[in-house]
Amino acid sequence: SWVPALGGWLVTSHPLGRNALARTSDFTVWAEPNLVRASLGVMMLTSDPPDHARQRQPFDEPFRMRAVRERFEERVSARAERLLDSLAPRGSCELVGDFAAPFSIGVAGDILGLSLDDVPKVQGFYEAFAGAMTYDGDPEPQRRADAAREAFSQILLREVARVRELPDDSITSAVTNDTETELSDDAIVAQLRVILFGAIETVESMVVNAVLLLLEHPAELGAVHAEPSRVPNAVEEAMRLIPPVAFIERWTAAPTTLGDVALGEGEFIGVSTLAANRDPEVFPDPLRFDVRRENARHHLAFSFGVHHCLGFNMARLQGPIAVQAILDRLSGLEIVEAPEPQGFAFRRPPELHLRWAS
């Protein structure tokens, strides 16, 4: 559909969304109005092949499933348990600030070997980045994102210099000290910014959205209590229904067609993952939260094609571990207050207040 407010085309069909994301020769991310690039800079998510492959390749191997599980499963579980050790006796919390943010930021630091101890500061950087990715014409969010990018880049450049001088077993050290890496320090930092954005913003929202939906649907919560092996699929179903990344941008690289619509060069295409994940032709009874849904993993929350989320294996490790730990440790968990999920590009409730039997 042509949407004047977007100045472009909105794709709401799951097959057409996948098609647009897969066709890198017809649809490009290299465009001046790309709000992700304006916010986070030039990096793998805002570059086309072959530059995209050059930027992404040094980080590919450490994020494969086997490497992720062998290197990080114990650390992820330990961090979730440490956070819950302090939360459990309290009897109540605000899940975003008290668990999801420190969990996602802490694990991101563990993965990349970065010192991200100042959770509010890092969270503030990424709130500024996300705030600039909205098509409302207000220049102030972009100014905040520019300032956040400069401040965060200085922190990351110091981290790169540190692991060059004192190498360790982190992903950042491996990439920085790889003699075959063609990336400059500024380019490494640019990749780290977007990897951290996915590791923080996406995981934070994934955990909060999954807990919200489980508590709002007692029968589904009962199903995962009865069969904990359903937790990973419950997290996938939550990502389908409330995708952390709800909107993906593309532009036409040349005249082409999508579905039965003829498109000229340079036209804007916005793929609504929120809509595509509720396509009734792919997901029967799409508005229902169903932890038994057999094709829940077919959602587009991790995008598709060459720009498919680099850290999807890590996210699929973290989400179920965190949700399972919350359900195990916080007995009698219930919602106190839960604003509606919101956000055009990135979607979750801004807060989620919970209580349990302490």
Short mmCIF file of C-alpha atoms in Angstrom, two decimals:
data_model
loop_
_atom_site.label_atom_id
_atom_site.label_comp_id
_atom_site.label_asym_id
_atom_site.label_seq_id
_atom_site.Cartn_x
_atom_site.Cartn_y
_atom_site.Cartn_z
CA SER A 1 0.00 0.00 0.00
CA TRP A 2 1.11 3.55 -0.72
CA VAL A 3 1.22 5.45 2.62
CA PRO A 4 1.57 9.24 2.23
CA ALA A 5 2.68 9.66 5.87
CA LEU A 6 5.70 7.46 5.12
CA GLY A 7 6.34 8.89 1.68
CA GLY A 8 6.57 5.34 0.43
CA TRP A 9 5.16 1.83 0.24
CA LEU A 10 4.17 -0.28 3.25
CA VAL A 11 4.53 -4.06 2.93
CA THR A 12 2.25 -6.02 5.25
CA SER A 13 2.27 -9.45 3.58
CA HIS A 14 4.67 -12.07 4.97
CA PRO A 15 5.65 -13.51 1.53
CA LEU A 16 6.19 -10.05 0.01
CA GLY A 17 8.13 -8.92 3.08
CA ARG A 18 10.50 -11.91 2.78
CA ASN A 19 10.77 -11.31 -0.94
CA ALA A 20 11.75 -7.66 -0.54
CA LEU A 21 14.31 -8.45 2.17
CA ALA A 22 15.88 -11.25 0.11
CA ARG A 23 16.36 -9.30 -3.16
CA THR A 24 19.57 -7.32 -2.55
CA SER A 25 19.98 -6.57 -6.26
CA ASP A 26 16.57 -4.85 -6.40
CA PHE A 27 16.27 -3.38 -2.92
CA THR A 28 19.05 -1.48 -1.14
CA VAL A 29 19.80 -0.15 2.34
CA TRP A 30 22.34 2.35 0.92
CA ALA A 31 20.15 5.44 0.84
CA GLU A 32 20.56 8.92 2.30
CA PRO A 33 17.21 8.89 4.15
CA ASN A 34 17.99 5.57 5.93
CA LEU A 35 17.14 6.42 9.55
CA VAL A 36 19.15 3.47 10.89
CA ARG A 37 22.26 4.83 9.16
CA ALA A 38 21.47 8.37 10.33
CA SER A 39 21.22 7.09 13.91
CA LEU A 40 23.88 4.36 14.13
CA GLY A 41 26.21 5.27 11.24
CA VAL A 42 27.66 3.35 8.29
CA MET A 43 28.05 -0.33 9.22
CA MET A 44 26.93 -3.83 8.18
CA LEU A 45 23.21 -3.15 8.62
CA THR A 46 23.30 -0.06 6.39
CA SER A 47 25.66 -1.38 3.69
CA ASP A 48 24.99 -3.51 0.62
CA PRO A 49 27.15 -6.39 -0.67
CA PRO A 50 30.11 -6.55 -1.06
CA ASP A 51 30.80 -3.96 1.67
CA HIS A 52 28.28 -5.69 3.90
CA ALA A 53 30.19 -9.00 3.75
CA ARG A 54 33.52 -7.31 4.48
CA GLN A 55 32.05 -5.62 7.57
CA ARG A 56 30.14 -8.65 8.85
CA GLN A 57 32.49 -11.55 8.05
CA PRO A 58 34.97 -11.02 10.93
CA PHE A 59 32.09 -11.39 13.41
CA ASP A 60 30.30 -14.32 11.74
CA GLU A 61 32.12 -17.33 13.19
CA PRO A 62 31.84 -16.39 16.89
CA PHE A 63 28.06 -16.03 16.54
CA ARG A 64 27.39 -19.49 15.08
CA MET A 65 25.17 -21.75 17.20
CA ARG A 66 27.84 -24.15 18.44
CA ALA A 67 30.27 -21.34 19.32
CA VAL A 68 27.54 -19.42 21.11
CA ARG A 69 26.44 -22.36 23.25
CA GLU A 70 29.95 -23.52 24.10
CA ARG A 71 31.27 -20.07 25.01
CA PHE A 72 28.29 -18.28 26.51
CA GLU A 73 25.50 -20.58 27.80
CA GLU A 74 26.93 -20.82 31.33
CA ARG A 75 27.66 -17.09 31.47
CA VAL A 76 24.13 -16.19 30.36
CA SER A 77 22.58 -18.48 32.98
CA ALA A 78 24.89 -17.17 35.69
CA ARG A 79 24.03 -13.54 34.93
CA ALA A 80 20.28 -14.24 34.96
CA GLU A 81 20.58 -16.08 38.29
CA ARG A 82 22.65 -13.29 39.88
CA LEU A 83 20.05 -10.70 38.95
CA LEU A 84 17.24 -12.89 40.29
CA ASP A 85 19.16 -13.55 43.52
CA SER A 86 18.75 -9.88 44.36
CA LEU A 87 15.23 -9.53 42.94
CA ALA A 88 13.53 -12.63 44.35
CA PRO A 89 13.40 -11.51 48.02
CA ARG A 90 11.86 -8.15 47.09
CA GLY A 91 8.48 -9.46 45.96
CA SER A 92 8.08 -6.88 43.18
CA CYS A 93 10.01 -5.19 40.39
CA GLU A 94 9.79 -3.19 37.21
CA LEU A 95 11.04 -5.82 34.77
CA VAL A 96 12.57 -3.52 32.14
CA GLY A 97 14.83 -1.55 34.46
CA ASP A 98 15.40 -4.17 37.16
CA PHE A 99 16.07 -7.21 35.00
CA ALA A 100 15.80 -6.95 31.20
CA ALA A 101 18.11 -3.94 30.73
CA PRO A 102 20.92 -5.05 33.08
CA PHE A 103 20.62 -8.62 31.76
CA SER A 104 20.86 -7.66 28.08
CA ILE A 105 23.59 -5.04 28.61
CA GLY A 106 25.58 -7.34 30.90
CA VAL A 107 25.42 -10.29 28.51
CA ALA A 108 26.36 -8.01 25.59
CA GLY A 109 29.43 -6.94 27.55
CA ASP A 110 30.26 -10.58 28.33
CA ILE A 111 29.96 -11.60 24.68
CA LEU A 112 32.08 -8.79 23.29
CA GLY A 113 34.48 -8.42 26.22
CA LEU A 114 33.44 -4.81 26.84
CA SER A 115 33.22 -2.96 30.14
CA LEU A 116 29.55 -1.89 30.14
CA ASP A 117 29.07 -1.53 33.88
CA ASP A 118 27.22 1.81 33.72
CA VAL A 119 23.84 0.35 32.75
CA PRO A 120 21.86 3.65 32.82
CA LYS A 121 24.45 5.36 30.59
CA VAL A 122 24.46 2.56 27.99
CA GLN A 123 20.68 2.29 28.14
CA GLY A 124 20.49 6.05 27.53
CA PHE A 125 22.70 5.76 24.43
CA TYR A 126 20.44 3.13 22.89
CA GLU A 127 17.23 4.90 23.81
CA ALA A 128 18.64 7.89 21.91
CA PHE A 129 19.51 5.69 18.90
CA ALA A 130 16.05 4.08 18.85
CA GLY A 131 14.31 7.43 19.32
CA ALA A 132 15.83 8.77 16.09
CA MET A 133 14.38 5.94 13.98
CA THR A 134 10.86 7.37 13.69
CA TYR A 135 9.36 9.11 10.67
CA ASP A 136 7.85 12.15 12.37
CA GLY A 137 10.07 14.94 10.99
CA ASP A 138 11.27 16.10 14.42
CA PRO A 139 15.04 16.90 14.21
CA GLU A 140 15.67 16.78 17.97
CA PRO A 141 15.84 12.94 18.27
CA GLN A 142 18.51 12.92 15.54
CA ARG A 143 20.57 15.49 17.44
CA ARG A 144 20.37 13.30 20.56
CA ALA A 145 21.39 10.23 18.53
CA ASP A 146 24.39 12.11 17.05
CA ALA A 147 25.60 13.09 20.52
CA ALA A 148 25.08 9.55 21.84
CA ARG A 149 26.95 8.03 18.88
CA GLU A 150 29.96 10.29 19.41
CA ALA A 151 30.10 9.65 23.18
CA PHE A 152 29.64 5.90 22.83
CA SER A 153 32.21 5.68 20.03
CA GLN A 154 34.85 7.21 22.29
CA ILE A 155 34.12 4.54 24.93
CA LEU A 156 34.34 1.75 22.34
CA LEU A 157 37.55 3.09 20.80
CA ARG A 158 39.16 2.93 24.25
CA GLU A 159 37.98 -0.68 24.55
CA VAL A 160 39.49 -1.56 21.17
CA ALA A 161 42.80 0.02 22.21
CA ARG A 162 42.69 -1.92 25.49
CA VAL A 163 42.27 -5.36 23.87
CA ARG A 164 44.94 -4.55 21.30
CA GLU A 165 47.39 -3.89 24.12
CA LEU A 166 46.12 -6.73 26.35
CA PRO A 167 44.41 -9.38 24.19
CA ASP A 168 41.80 -11.61 25.84
CA ASP A 169 39.32 -14.30 24.73
CA SER A 170 36.55 -11.85 23.74
CA ILE A 171 35.03 -11.39 20.29
CA THR A 172 36.25 -7.79 20.21
CA SER A 173 39.82 -8.92 20.91
CA ALA A 174 39.64 -11.65 18.28
CA VAL A 175 38.47 -9.24 15.57
CA THR A 176 40.79 -6.41 16.60
CA ASN A 177 43.88 -8.63 16.66
CA ASP A 178 43.07 -10.69 13.55
CA THR A 179 45.81 -9.89 11.02
CA GLU A 180 43.39 -10.63 8.17
CA THR A 181 40.78 -8.15 9.33
CA GLU A 182 40.50 -5.28 6.86
CA LEU A 183 38.50 -3.08 9.22
CA SER A 184 39.91 0.11 10.74
CA ASP A 185 39.33 0.83 14.43
CA ASP A 186 36.50 3.22 13.50
CA ALA A 187 34.93 0.49 11.33
CA ILE A 188 35.23 -2.08 14.14
CA VAL A 189 33.54 0.38 16.51
CA ALA A 190 30.75 0.97 13.95
CA GLN A 191 30.06 -2.79 13.83
CA LEU A 192 30.16 -3.02 17.63
CA ARG A 193 27.56 -0.25 17.90
CA VAL A 194 25.03 -2.14 15.80
CA ILE A 195 25.86 -5.55 17.33
CA LEU A 196 25.31 -4.05 20.75
CA PHE A 197 22.09 -2.41 19.57
CA GLY A 198 20.72 -5.80 18.59
CA ALA A 199 22.11 -7.47 21.71
CA ILE A 200 20.57 -4.85 24.00
CA GLU A 201 17.40 -3.47 22.39
CA THR A 202 16.18 -6.73 20.84
CA VAL A 203 16.93 -9.01 23.81
CA GLU A 204 15.52 -6.55 26.34
CA SER A 205 12.26 -6.37 24.40
CA MET A 206 12.16 -10.11 23.69
CA VAL A 207 12.29 -10.96 27.39
CA VAL A 208 9.76 -8.30 28.44
CA ASN A 209 7.30 -9.13 25.65
CA ALA A 210 7.46 -12.87 26.34
CA VAL A 211 6.84 -12.45 30.08
CA LEU A 212 4.01 -10.00 29.38
CA LEU A 213 2.23 -12.36 26.98
CA LEU A 214 2.64 -15.41 29.20
CA LEU A 215 1.18 -13.58 32.21
CA GLU A 216 -1.68 -12.21 30.10
CA HIS A 217 -2.56 -15.75 28.92
CA PRO A 218 -2.85 -18.05 31.96
CA ALA A 219 -3.58 -21.17 29.87
CA GLU A 220 -0.39 -20.67 27.87
CA LEU A 221 1.57 -19.98 31.05
CA GLY A 222 0.16 -23.23 32.46
CA ALA A 223 1.31 -25.06 29.34
CA VAL A 224 4.94 -23.92 29.75
CA HIS A 225 4.85 -24.66 33.49
CA ALA A 226 3.65 -28.17 32.68
CA GLU A 227 6.17 -28.59 29.86
CA PRO A 228 9.20 -26.30 30.29
CA SER A 229 10.52 -27.53 26.94
CA ARG A 230 7.89 -25.24 25.37
CA VAL A 231 9.60 -22.08 26.66
CA PRO A 232 11.81 -21.57 23.56
CA ASN A 233 8.76 -21.78 21.29
CA ALA A 234 6.83 -19.46 23.62
CA VAL A 235 9.60 -16.89 23.18
CA GLU A 236 9.46 -17.32 19.38
CA GLU A 237 5.67 -16.88 19.48
CA ALA A 238 6.10 -13.71 21.55
CA MET A 239 8.55 -12.36 18.94
CA ARG A 240 5.99 -13.17 16.26
CA LEU A 241 3.14 -11.37 18.00
CA ILE A 242 5.14 -8.41 19.38
CA PRO A 243 8.33 -8.24 17.28
CA PRO A 244 11.08 -6.25 19.01
CA VAL A 245 12.04 -4.91 15.57
CA ALA A 246 8.70 -3.89 14.09
CA PHE A 247 9.74 -2.04 10.91
CA ILE A 248 12.53 -2.59 8.35
CA GLU A 249 13.57 -0.08 5.67
CA ARG A 250 14.55 -0.65 2.05
CA TRP A 251 14.79 1.45 -1.13
CA THR A 252 14.53 0.34 -4.75
CA ALA A 253 17.96 0.15 -6.41
CA ALA A 254 16.43 0.17 -9.90
CA PRO A 255 12.96 -0.01 -11.48
CA THR A 256 11.39 -3.28 -10.35
CA THR A 257 8.13 -4.86 -9.19
CA LEU A 258 6.96 -6.18 -5.84
CA GLY A 259 3.83 -8.25 -6.00
CA ASP A 260 1.80 -6.61 -8.75
CA VAL A 261 3.11 -3.07 -8.09
CA ALA A 262 5.60 -1.43 -10.48
CA LEU A 263 8.22 0.60 -8.62
CA GLY A 264 10.61 3.24 -9.87
CA GLU A 265 14.23 3.66 -8.78
CA GLY A 266 14.77 5.20 -5.33
CA GLU A 267 11.31 4.47 -3.94
CA PHE A 268 10.95 3.80 -0.22
CA ILE A 269 9.70 0.38 0.93
CA GLY A 270 8.87 -0.23 4.60
CA VAL A 271 8.35 -3.85 5.70
CA SER A 272 6.08 -4.02 8.72
CA THR A 273 7.20 -7.12 10.61
CA LEU A 274 4.33 -6.44 13.01
CA ALA A 275 1.86 -6.97 10.16
CA ALA A 276 3.79 -9.69 8.30
CA ASN A 277 4.01 -11.75 11.50
CA ARG A 278 0.21 -11.61 11.71
CA ASP A 279 -0.41 -12.61 8.09
CA PRO A 280 -3.33 -15.08 8.32
CA GLU A 281 -2.14 -16.84 5.17
CA VAL A 282 0.98 -17.93 7.06
CA PHE A 283 -0.13 -17.91 10.72
CA PRO A 284 -3.69 -19.21 11.24
CA ASP A 285 -5.62 -17.34 13.94
CA PRO A 286 -2.77 -14.81 13.94
CA LEU A 287 -3.90 -12.68 16.89
CA ARG A 288 -3.82 -15.66 19.24
CA PHE A 289 -0.78 -16.18 21.46
CA ASP A 290 -0.15 -19.92 21.09
CA VAL A 291 2.95 -21.47 22.67
CA ARG A 292 2.27 -24.64 20.64
CA ARG A 293 2.27 -22.84 17.27
CA GLU A 294 4.32 -25.07 14.96
CA ASN A 295 5.65 -22.36 12.65
CA ALA A 296 6.24 -19.60 15.22
CA ARG A 297 9.93 -19.45 14.18
CA HIS A 298 8.92 -18.31 10.69
CA HIS A 299 8.43 -14.75 11.97
CA LEU A 300 10.46 -11.90 10.46
CA ALA A 301 11.60 -10.38 13.77
CA PHE A 302 15.22 -11.29 12.89
CA SER A 303 14.76 -9.91 9.34
CA PHE A 304 15.62 -12.13 6.35
CA GLY A 305 18.27 -12.48 3.64
CA VAL A 306 21.85 -11.18 3.88
CA HIS A 307 20.89 -8.71 6.63
CA HIS A 308 19.38 -11.46 8.80
CA CYS A 309 20.28 -10.69 12.42
CA LEU A 310 23.93 -11.58 13.12
CA GLY A 311 23.16 -12.48 16.74
CA PHE A 312 19.99 -14.53 16.25
CA ASN A 313 21.63 -17.65 17.73
CA MET A 314 22.67 -15.65 20.77
CA ALA A 315 19.17 -14.18 21.14
CA ARG A 316 17.63 -17.65 20.89
CA LEU A 317 19.94 -18.76 23.69
CA GLN A 318 19.35 -15.74 25.94
CA GLY A 319 15.59 -15.36 25.66
CA PRO A 320 14.54 -18.83 26.84
CA ILE A 321 17.20 -18.90 29.58
CA ALA A 322 15.98 -15.57 30.98
CA VAL A 323 12.27 -16.38 30.72
CA GLN A 324 12.71 -19.85 32.23
CA ALA A 325 14.74 -18.42 35.13
CA ILE A 326 12.08 -15.76 35.81
CA LEU A 327 9.29 -18.35 35.85
CA ASP A 328 11.30 -20.72 38.06
CA ARG A 329 12.49 -18.18 40.60
CA LEU A 330 9.50 -15.83 40.97
CA SER A 331 6.65 -17.97 42.32
CA GLY A 332 3.11 -16.69 41.90
CA LEU A 333 4.22 -14.07 39.37
CA GLU A 334 1.53 -11.59 38.30
CA ILE A 335 1.18 -8.23 36.57
CA VAL A 336 0.69 -5.09 38.65
CA GLU A 337 0.79 -2.61 35.77
CA ALA A 338 1.52 -3.12 32.08
CA PRO A 339 1.15 -0.24 29.60
CA GLU A 340 0.36 -1.30 26.04
CA PRO A 341 3.39 -2.22 23.91
CA GLN A 342 4.44 0.79 21.87
CA GLY A 343 7.08 1.93 19.41
CA PHE A 344 7.08 2.25 15.63
CA ALA A 345 10.48 0.72 14.85
CA PHE A 346 11.16 -1.04 18.17
CA ARG A 347 8.27 -2.39 20.16
CA ARG A 348 7.63 -3.31 23.81
CA PRO A 349 5.79 -1.91 26.83
CA PRO A 350 7.83 0.98 28.28
CA GLU A 351 7.48 -0.58 31.74
CA LEU A 352 6.26 -3.87 33.19
CA HIS A 353 5.51 -3.88 36.93
CA LEU A 354 5.31 -7.33 38.50
CA ARG A 355 4.85 -8.91 41.93
CA TRP A 356 5.27 -12.42 43.31
CA ALA A 357 5.38 -14.36 46.56
CA SER A 358 8.69 -13.23 48.07
#
